[in-house]
Coordinates of C-alpha atoms in Angstrom, one line a residue:
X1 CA -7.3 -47.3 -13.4
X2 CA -6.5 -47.6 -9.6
X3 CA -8.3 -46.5 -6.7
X4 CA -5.6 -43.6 -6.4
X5 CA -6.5 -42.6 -10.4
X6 CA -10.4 -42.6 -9.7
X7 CA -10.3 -40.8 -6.1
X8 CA -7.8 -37.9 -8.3
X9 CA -9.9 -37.7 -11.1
X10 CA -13.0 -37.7 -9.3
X11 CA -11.6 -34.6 -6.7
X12 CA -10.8 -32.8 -10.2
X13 CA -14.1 -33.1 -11.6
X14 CA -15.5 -31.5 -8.5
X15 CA -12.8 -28.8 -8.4
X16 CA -13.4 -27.2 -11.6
X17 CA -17.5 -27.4 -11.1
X18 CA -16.9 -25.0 -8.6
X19 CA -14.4 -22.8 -10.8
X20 CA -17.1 -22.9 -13.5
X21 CA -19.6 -22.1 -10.5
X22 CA -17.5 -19.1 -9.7
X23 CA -17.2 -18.2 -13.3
X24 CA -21.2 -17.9 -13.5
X25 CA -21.8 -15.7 -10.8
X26 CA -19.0 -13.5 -11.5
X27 CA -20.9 -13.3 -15.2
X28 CA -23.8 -12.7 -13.7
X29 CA -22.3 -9.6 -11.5
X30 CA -20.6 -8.5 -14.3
X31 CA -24.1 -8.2 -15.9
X32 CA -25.2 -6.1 -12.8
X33 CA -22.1 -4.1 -12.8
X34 CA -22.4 -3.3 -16.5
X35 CA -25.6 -2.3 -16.1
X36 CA -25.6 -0.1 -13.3
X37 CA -22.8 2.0 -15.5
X38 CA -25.1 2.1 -18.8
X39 CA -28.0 3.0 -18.2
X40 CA -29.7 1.2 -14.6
X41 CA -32.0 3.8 -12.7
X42 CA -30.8 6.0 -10.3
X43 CA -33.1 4.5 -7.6
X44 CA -32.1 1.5 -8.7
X45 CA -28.3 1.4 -7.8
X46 CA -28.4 0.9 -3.7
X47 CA -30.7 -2.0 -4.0
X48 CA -28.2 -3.2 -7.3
X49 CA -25.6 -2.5 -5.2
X50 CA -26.6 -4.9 -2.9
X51 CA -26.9 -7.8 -5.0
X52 CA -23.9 -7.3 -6.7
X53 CA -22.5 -7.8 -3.2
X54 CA -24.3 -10.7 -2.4
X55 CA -23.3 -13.0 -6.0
X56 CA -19.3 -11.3 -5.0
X57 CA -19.9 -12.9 -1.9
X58 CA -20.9 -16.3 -2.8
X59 CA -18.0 -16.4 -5.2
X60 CA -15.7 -15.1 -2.7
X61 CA -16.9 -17.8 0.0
X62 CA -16.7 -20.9 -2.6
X63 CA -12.5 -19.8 -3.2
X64 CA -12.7 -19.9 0.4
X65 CA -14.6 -23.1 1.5
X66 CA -13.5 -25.7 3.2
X67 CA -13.7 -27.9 0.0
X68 CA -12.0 -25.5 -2.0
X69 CA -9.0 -25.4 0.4
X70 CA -9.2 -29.6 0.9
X71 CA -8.8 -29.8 -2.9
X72 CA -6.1 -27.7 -3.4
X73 CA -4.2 -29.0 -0.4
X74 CA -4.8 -32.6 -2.4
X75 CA -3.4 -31.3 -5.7
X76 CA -0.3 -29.1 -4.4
X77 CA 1.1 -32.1 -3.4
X78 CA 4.2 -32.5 -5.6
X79 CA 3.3 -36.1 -6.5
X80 CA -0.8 -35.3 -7.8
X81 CA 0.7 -31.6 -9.2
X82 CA 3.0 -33.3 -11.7
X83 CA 0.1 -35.7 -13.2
X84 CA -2.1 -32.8 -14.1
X85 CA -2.1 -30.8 -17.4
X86 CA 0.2 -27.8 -18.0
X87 CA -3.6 -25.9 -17.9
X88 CA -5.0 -28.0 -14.9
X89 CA -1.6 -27.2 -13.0
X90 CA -1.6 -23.6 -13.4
X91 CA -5.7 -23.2 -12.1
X92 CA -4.2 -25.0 -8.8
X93 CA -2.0 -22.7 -8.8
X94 CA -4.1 -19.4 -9.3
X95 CA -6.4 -20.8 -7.0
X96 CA -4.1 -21.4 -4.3
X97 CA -3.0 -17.8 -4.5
X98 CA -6.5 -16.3 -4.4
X99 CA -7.4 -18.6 -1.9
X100 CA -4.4 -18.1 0.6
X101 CA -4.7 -14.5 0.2
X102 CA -8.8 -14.7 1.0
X103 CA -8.8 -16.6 3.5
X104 CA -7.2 -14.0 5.4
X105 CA -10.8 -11.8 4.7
X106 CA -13.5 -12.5 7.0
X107 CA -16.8 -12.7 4.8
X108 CA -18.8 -10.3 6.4
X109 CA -15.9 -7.6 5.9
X110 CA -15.5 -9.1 2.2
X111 CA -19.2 -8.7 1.4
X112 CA -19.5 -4.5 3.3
X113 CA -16.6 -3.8 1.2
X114 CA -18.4 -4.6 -2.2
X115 CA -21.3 -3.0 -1.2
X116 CA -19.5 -0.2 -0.3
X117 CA -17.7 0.0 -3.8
X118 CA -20.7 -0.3 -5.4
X119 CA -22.4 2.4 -4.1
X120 CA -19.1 4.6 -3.8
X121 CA -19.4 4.4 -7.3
X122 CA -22.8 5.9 -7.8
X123 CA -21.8 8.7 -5.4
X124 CA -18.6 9.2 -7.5
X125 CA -19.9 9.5 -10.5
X126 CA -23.0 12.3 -8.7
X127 CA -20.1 14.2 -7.2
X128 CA -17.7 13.8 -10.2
X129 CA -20.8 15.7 -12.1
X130 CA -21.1 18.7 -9.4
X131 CA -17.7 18.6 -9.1
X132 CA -18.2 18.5 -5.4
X133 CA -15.2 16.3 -3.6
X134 CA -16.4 16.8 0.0
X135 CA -19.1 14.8 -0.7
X136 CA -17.6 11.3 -2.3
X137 CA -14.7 12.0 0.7
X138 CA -16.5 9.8 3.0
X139 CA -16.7 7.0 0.6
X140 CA -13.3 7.1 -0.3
X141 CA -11.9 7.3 3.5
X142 CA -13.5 3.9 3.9
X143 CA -12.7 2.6 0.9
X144 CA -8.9 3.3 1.8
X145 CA -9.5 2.2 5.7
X146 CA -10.3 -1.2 4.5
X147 CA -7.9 -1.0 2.1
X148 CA -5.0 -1.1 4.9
X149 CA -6.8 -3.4 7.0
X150 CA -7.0 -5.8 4.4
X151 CA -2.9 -4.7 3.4
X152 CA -2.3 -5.9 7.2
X153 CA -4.4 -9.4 7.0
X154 CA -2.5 -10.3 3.9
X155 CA 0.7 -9.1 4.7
X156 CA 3.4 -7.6 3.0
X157 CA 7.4 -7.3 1.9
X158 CA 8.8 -4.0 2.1
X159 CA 6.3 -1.1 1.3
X160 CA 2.5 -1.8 1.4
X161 CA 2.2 -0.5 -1.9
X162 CA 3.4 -3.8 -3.0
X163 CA 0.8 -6.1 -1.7
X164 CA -1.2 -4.1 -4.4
X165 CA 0.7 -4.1 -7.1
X166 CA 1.1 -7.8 -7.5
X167 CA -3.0 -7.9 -7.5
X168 CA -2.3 -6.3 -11.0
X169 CA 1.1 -7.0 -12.1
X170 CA 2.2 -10.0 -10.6
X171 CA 6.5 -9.6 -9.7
X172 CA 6.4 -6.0 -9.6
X173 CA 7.5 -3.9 -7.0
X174 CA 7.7 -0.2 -5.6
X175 CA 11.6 -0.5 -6.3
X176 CA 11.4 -1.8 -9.8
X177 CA 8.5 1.1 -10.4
X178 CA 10.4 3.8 -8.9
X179 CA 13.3 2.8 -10.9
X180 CA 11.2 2.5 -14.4
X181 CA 9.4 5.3 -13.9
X182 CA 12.1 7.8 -13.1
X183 CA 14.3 6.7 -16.3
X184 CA 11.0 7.4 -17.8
X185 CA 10.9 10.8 -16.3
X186 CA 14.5 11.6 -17.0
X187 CA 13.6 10.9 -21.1
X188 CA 10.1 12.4 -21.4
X189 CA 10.4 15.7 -19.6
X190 CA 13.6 17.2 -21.6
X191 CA 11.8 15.8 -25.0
X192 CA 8.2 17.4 -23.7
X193 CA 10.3 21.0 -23.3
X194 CA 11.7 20.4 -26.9
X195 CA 8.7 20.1 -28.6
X196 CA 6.8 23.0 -26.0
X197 CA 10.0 25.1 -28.2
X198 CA 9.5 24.0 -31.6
X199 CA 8.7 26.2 -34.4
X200 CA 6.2 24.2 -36.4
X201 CA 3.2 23.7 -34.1
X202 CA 0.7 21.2 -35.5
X203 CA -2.7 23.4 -36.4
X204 CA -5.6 21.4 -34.4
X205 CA -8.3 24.3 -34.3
X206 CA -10.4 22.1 -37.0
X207 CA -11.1 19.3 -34.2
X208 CA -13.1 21.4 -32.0
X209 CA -15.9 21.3 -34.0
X210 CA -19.5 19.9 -33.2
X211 CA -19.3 16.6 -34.5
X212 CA -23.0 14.8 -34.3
X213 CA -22.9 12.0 -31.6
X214 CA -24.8 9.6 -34.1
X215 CA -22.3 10.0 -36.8
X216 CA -19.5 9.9 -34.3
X217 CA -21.1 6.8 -32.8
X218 CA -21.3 5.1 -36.8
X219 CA -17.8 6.0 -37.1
X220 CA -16.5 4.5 -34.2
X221 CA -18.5 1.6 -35.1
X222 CA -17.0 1.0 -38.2
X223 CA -13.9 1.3 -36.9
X224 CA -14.3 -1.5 -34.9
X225 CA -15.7 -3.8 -37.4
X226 CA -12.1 -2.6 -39.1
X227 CA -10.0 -3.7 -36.0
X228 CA -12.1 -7.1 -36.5
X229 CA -13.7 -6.9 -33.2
X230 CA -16.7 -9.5 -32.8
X231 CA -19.9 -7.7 -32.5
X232 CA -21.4 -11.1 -32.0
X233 CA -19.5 -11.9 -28.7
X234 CA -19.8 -7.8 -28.0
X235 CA -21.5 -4.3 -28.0
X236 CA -20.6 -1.1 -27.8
X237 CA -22.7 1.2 -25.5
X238 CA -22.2 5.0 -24.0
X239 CA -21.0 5.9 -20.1
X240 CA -19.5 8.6 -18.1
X241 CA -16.1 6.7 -18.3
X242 CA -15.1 4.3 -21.0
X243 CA -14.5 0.9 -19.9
X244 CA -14.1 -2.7 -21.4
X245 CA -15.7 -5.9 -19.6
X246 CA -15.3 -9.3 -20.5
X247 CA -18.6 -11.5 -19.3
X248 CA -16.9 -14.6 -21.2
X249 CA -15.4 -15.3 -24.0
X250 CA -18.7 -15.0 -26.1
X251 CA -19.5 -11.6 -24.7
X252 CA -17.2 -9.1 -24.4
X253 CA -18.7 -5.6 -24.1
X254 CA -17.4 -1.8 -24.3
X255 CA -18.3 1.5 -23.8
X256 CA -17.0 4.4 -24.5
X257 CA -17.8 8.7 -24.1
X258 CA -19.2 11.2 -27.1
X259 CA -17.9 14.8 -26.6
X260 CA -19.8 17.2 -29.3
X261 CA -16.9 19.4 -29.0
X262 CA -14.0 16.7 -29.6
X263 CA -14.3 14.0 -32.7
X264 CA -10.9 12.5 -31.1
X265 CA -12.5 11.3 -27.4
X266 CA -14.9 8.8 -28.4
X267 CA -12.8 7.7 -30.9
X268 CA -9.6 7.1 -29.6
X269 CA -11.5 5.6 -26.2
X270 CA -13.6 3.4 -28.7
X271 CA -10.2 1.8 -30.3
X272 CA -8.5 1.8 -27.1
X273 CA -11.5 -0.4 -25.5
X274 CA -11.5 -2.2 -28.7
X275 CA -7.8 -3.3 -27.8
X276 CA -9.1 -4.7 -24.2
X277 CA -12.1 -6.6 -26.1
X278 CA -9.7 -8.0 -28.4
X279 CA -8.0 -9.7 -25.8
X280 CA -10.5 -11.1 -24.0
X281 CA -12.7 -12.5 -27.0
X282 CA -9.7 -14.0 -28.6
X283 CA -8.3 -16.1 -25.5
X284 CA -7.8 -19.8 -26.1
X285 CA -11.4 -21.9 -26.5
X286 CA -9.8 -24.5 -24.1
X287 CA -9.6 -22.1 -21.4
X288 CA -12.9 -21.3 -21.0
X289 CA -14.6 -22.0 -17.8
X290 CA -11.5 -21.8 -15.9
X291 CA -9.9 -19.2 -13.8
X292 CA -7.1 -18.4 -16.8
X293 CA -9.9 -16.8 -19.1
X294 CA -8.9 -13.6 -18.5
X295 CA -6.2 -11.1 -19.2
X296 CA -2.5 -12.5 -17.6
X297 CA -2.3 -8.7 -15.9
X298 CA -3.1 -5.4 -16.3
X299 CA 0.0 -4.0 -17.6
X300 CA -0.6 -6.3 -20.4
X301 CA -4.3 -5.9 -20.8
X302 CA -3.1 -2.3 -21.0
X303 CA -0.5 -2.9 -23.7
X304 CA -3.4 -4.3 -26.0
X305 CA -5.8 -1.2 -25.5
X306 CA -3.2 1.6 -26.1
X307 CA -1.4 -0.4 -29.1
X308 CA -4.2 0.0 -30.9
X309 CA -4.8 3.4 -29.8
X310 CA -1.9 4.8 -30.4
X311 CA 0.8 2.4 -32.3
X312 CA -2.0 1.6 -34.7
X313 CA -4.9 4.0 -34.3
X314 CA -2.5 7.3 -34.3
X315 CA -0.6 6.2 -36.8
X316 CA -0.1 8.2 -40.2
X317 CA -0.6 5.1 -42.3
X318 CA -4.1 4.7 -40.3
X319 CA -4.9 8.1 -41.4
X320 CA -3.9 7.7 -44.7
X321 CA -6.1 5.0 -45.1
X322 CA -9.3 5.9 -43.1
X323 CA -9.2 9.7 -43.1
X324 CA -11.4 9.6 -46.4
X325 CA -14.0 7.7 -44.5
X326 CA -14.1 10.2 -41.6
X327 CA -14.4 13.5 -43.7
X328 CA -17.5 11.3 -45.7
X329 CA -18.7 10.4 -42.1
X330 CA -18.9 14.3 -41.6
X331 CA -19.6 15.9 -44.7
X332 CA -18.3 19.7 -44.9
X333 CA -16.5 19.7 -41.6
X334 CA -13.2 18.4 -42.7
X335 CA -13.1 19.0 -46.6
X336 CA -10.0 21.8 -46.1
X337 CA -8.0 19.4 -43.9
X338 CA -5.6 16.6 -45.3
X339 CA -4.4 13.0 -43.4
X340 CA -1.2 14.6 -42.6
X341 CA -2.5 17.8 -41.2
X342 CA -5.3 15.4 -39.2
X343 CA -2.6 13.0 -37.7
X344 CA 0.1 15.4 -36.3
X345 CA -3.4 16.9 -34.4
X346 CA -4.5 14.1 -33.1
X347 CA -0.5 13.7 -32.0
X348 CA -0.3 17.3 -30.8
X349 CA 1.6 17.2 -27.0
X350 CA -0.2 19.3 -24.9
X351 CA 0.1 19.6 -21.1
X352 CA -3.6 18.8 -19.7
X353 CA -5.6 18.4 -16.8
X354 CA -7.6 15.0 -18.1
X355 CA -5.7 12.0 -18.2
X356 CA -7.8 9.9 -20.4
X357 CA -7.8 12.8 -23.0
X358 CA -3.9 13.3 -22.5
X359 CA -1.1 13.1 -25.5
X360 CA 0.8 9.8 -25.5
X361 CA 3.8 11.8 -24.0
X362 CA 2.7 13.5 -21.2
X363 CA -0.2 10.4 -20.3
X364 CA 2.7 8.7 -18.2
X365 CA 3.0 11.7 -16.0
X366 CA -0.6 11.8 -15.1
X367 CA 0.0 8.1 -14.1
X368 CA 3.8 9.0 -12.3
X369 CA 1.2 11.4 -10.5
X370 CA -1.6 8.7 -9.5
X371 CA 0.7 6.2 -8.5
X372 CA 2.8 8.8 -5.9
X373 CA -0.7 9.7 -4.3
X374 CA -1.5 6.0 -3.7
X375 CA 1.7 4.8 -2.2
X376 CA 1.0 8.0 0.2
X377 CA -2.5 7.3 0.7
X378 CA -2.1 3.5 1.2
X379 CA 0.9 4.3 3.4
X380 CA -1.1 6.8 5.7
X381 CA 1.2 9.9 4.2
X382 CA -1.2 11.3 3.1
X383 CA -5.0 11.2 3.7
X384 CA -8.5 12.0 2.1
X385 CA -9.1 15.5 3.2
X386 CA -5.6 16.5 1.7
X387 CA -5.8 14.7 -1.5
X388 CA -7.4 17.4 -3.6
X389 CA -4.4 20.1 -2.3
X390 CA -1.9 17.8 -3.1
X391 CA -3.8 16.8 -6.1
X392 CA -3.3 20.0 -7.7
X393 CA 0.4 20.9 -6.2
X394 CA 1.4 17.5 -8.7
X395 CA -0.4 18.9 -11.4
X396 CA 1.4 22.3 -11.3
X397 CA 4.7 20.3 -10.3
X398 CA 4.9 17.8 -13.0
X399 CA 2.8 19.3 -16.1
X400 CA 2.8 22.9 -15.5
X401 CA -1.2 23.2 -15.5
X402 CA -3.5 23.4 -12.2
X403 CA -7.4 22.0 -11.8
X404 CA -9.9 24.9 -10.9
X405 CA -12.3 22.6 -10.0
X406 CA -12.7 18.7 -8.6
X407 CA -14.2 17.3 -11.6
X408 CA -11.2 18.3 -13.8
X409 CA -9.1 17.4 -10.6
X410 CA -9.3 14.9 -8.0
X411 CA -12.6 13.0 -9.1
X412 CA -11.7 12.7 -13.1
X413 CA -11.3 9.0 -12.3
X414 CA -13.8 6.5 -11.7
X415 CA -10.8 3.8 -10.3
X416 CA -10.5 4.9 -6.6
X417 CA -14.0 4.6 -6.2
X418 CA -13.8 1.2 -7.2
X419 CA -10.9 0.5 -4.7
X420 CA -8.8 0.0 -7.6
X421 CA -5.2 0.9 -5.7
X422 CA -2.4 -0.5 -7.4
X423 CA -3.9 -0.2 -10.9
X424 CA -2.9 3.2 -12.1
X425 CA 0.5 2.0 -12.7
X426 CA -0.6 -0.8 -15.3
X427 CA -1.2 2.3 -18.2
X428 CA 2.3 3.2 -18.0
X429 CA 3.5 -0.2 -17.9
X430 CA 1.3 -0.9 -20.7
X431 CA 2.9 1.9 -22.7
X432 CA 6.4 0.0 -22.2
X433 CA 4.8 -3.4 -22.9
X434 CA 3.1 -1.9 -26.1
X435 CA 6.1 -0.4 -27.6
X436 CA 8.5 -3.5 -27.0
X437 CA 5.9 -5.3 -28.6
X438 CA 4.9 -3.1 -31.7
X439 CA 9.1 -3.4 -32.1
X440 CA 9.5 -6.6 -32.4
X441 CA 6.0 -7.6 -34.6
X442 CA 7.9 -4.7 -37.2
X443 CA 10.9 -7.1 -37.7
X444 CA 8.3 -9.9 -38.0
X445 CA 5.7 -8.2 -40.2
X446 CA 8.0 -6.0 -42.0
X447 CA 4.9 -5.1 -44.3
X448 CA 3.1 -3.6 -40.9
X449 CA 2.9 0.0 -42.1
X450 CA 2.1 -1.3 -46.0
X451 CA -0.9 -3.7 -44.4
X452 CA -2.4 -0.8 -41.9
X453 CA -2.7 1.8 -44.8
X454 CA -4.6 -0.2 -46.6
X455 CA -6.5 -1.3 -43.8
X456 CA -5.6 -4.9 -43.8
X457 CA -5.6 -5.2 -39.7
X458 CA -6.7 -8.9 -39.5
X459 CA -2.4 -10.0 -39.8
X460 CA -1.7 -7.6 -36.9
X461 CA -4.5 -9.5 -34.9
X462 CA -3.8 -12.6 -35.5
X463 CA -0.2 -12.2 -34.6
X464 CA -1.1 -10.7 -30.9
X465 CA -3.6 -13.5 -31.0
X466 CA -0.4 -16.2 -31.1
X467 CA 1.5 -14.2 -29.2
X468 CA -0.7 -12.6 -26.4
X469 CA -4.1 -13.3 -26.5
X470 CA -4.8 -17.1 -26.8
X471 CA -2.8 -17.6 -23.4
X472 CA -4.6 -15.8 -21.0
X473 CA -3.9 -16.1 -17.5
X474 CA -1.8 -19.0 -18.7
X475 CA 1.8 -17.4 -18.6
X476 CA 2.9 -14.8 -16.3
X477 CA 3.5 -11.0 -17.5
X478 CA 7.0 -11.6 -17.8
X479 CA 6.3 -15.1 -19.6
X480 CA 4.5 -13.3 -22.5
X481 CA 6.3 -10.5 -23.2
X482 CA 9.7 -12.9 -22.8
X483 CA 8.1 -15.1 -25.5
X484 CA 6.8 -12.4 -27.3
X485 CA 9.9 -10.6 -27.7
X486 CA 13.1 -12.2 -26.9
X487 CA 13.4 -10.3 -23.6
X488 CA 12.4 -8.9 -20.2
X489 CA 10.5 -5.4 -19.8
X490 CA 12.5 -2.8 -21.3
X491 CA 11.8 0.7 -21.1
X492 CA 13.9 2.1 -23.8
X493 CA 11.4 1.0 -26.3
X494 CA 8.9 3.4 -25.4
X495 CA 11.8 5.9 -25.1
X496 CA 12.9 5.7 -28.6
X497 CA 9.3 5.3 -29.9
X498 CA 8.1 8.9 -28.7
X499 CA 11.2 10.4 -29.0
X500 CA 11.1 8.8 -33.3
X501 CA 7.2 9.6 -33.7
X502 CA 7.6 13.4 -32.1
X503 CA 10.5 14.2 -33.8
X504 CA 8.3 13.6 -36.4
X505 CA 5.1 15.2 -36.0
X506 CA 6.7 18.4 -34.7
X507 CA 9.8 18.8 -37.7
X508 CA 12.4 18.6 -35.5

């Protein structure tokens, strides 16, 4: 081995100990994160806040060291990029990304802007509770102030918007989202006022019931030992707002939200996070460590959860496999109700105020809504103290329902509070994503429907598994689902999808 050899080899041994450096203290702020959202006390969360800004920090300022940048400025050199493995070649090239869009973020602004997040948060989820917007207003102004200061440090093409969107879905754009989503529009609305018209309304007054958090909590247990998630690289726990996050490989944890009233909600949010978990605990061993152990995007992360949801989870073959366990799981409550009569209610379309409780139809509209607001907000349209107004003149606009108050408004989300601009858009995406897919694993399993009612789920994993999962951050969005399915995002898969499963469930 030459000098050349060694001096390489040597300068990629110490630039993946500080990827695996990062990796640990974004574990370790996961950890905080996670438990400041389950179950950390009140008092607790400014100081938590804090050191979940400090770890975010330290990871931030090693992707922006002077070492960091001298290595990758070594191994983007055409010559050392070609000797490196297909895995080695595509960390350089994540990294260089991150670190040419950081290095544009003074620390100090970096590190207030975490804290800030954290503890806007905490506030959200206080004024969420007493439905009282004026107070998480001042959180979110900042939030959205940095948010375009940070817009103008890394620059932009076209609309601002965009800068955003590429954080989640890399390639995509404003234009190709206003296009999407307006053929989207165009198909769902006329189909919504069909079925609003129908004469055979699916009966649903049986779910509203009050269903026994333990049992509900058993049942969505056991569901998730069904869907073959790994409750020794997981848990499942209880918050405000169901979320999924992926410490490593080895520990990959969920939440989700028990309604008394509503059977469905904890459920549906359990499977859905259940899809996200899947993911992330089934990504390639040889990845771990590295900056491609994670989801590719989140249009695609997205595609996971609500497959299982709602290709799988609302499915009639589901229920005519696992409706038996759910009337033993509440004894008495469901005796006079049959799989078929259960499944077209937990498909009923309904316009609503709550997006994460919204049918499978009308969900893309709360997120056409969401993702109109941003671009406005972000493009200084709109701003905070007219969010709530505008808010509700959407609501009325697009799905023919108004909030009365903030909490079933304006603060139903926990994203915003986060800074999480840019991210709405990934649900519907993963909708499209999710369809396509579910359409082309049905020419490939043709026994799908025969294997899900009778609960044989492991196949359907370990299909996503070679197809989606084990790559990671590995291929691009448009790389999976081009492997995956023969061809580039199409919309019309989702089209036809509703439009079949409705038609159904409502006897047209």
């Amino acid at each position: 081995m030459n000098h050349t050899q060694t001096d390489s080899q040597t300068r990629l041994e110490g630039y993946k100990a500080i990827i695996r450096k990062m990796k640990m203290y974004e574990e370790a702020a996961a950890l905080i994160y996670w438990d400041m959202r389950t179950g950390a006390p009140k008092k607790g969360i400014e100081a938590r806040s804090e050191v979940v800004g400090e770890l975010s920090t330290e990871t931030f300022r090693m992707s922006v060291s002077d070492e960091m940048g001298a290595y990758l400025d070594w191994f983007t050199q055409p010559e050392e990029l070609a000797k490196l493995t297909p895995i080695e070649r595509k960390m350089i090239q994540e990294s260089k990304k991150d670190y040419d869009r950081s290095k544009k973020i003074p620390a100090d602004k970096y590190q207030a802007y975490v804290v800030l997040t954290s503890q806007a948060e905490a506030a959200w989820e206080e004024a969420r509770a007493q439905s009282d917007y004026a107070a998480f207003q001042p959180y979110l102004e900042k939030i959205i102030a940095t948010t375009r200061e940070f817009i103008e440090l890394w620059g932009y093409e076209g609309n601002k918007y965009n800068t955003l969107l590429d954080m989640y879905e890399p390639g995509m754009t404003v234009e190709k989202l206003d296009a999407v989503f307006g053929a989207l529009r165009e198909q769902v609305v006329p189909l919504l006022q069909r079925l609003q018209a129908a004469a055979d309304q699916p009966e649903h007054g049986f779910l509203q019931q009050d269903f026994a958090k333990e049992k509900q909590k058993q049942f969505s247990l056991y569901i998730l030992q069904q869907m073959h998630y790994d409750f020794d690289a997981g848990r499942l726990d209880e918050t405000v707002h169901p979320f999924a996050t992926a410490l490593s490989r080895g520990d990959v944890r969920i939440t989700t939200r028990y309604l008394p009233q509503d059977v469905g909600s904890a459920l549906f949010g359990t499977i859905h996070e259940g899809g996200h978990a899947l993911y992330e605990q089934n990504i390639a061993k040889e990845l771990e460590g590295t900056n491609l152990c994670t989801g590719t995007s989140m249009g695609i992360h997205e595609s996971q959860s609500r497959f299982w949801e709602n290709v799988i989870g609302r499915s009639p073959q589901f229920w005519s496999r696992y409706f038996g366990d759910l009337q033993a799981a509440f004894p008495g409550q469901l005796d006079d109700v049959d799989a078929d009569a259960f499944y077209r209610a937990i498909n009923r379309v309904e316009p609503s105020l709550i997006r994460v409780e919204a049918d499978e139809l009308t969900y893309n509209l709360h997120i056409m809504i969401r993702y109109e607001l941003e671009k406005a907000l972000i493009n200084g349209e709109l701003e905070t103290a007219d969010l709530p107004a505008a808010w509700n003149a959407k609501y009325k606009e697009y799905l023919g329902v108004e909030p009365q108050t903030d909490s079933e408004g304006v603060l139903q989300d926990v994203h915003w509070s986060s800074g999480a601009f840019g991210y709405f858009p990934s649900y519907a995406l993963g909708n499209m994503y999710a369809a396509q897919i579910a359409h082309t694993l049905r020419k490939q399993l043709p026994e799908l429907d025969a294997l899900v009612a009778r609960g044989e789920l492991a196949p359907i994993k370990e299909w996503l598994t070679e197809k989606v999962y084990r790559h990671g951050k590995l291929l691009t969005p448009g790389e999976i689902v081009l492997e995956a399915t023969g061809e580039e995002l199409n919309p019309a898969y989702l089209v036809d999808y509703l439009r079949s499963k409705y038609e159904a469930v409502y006897k047209l």
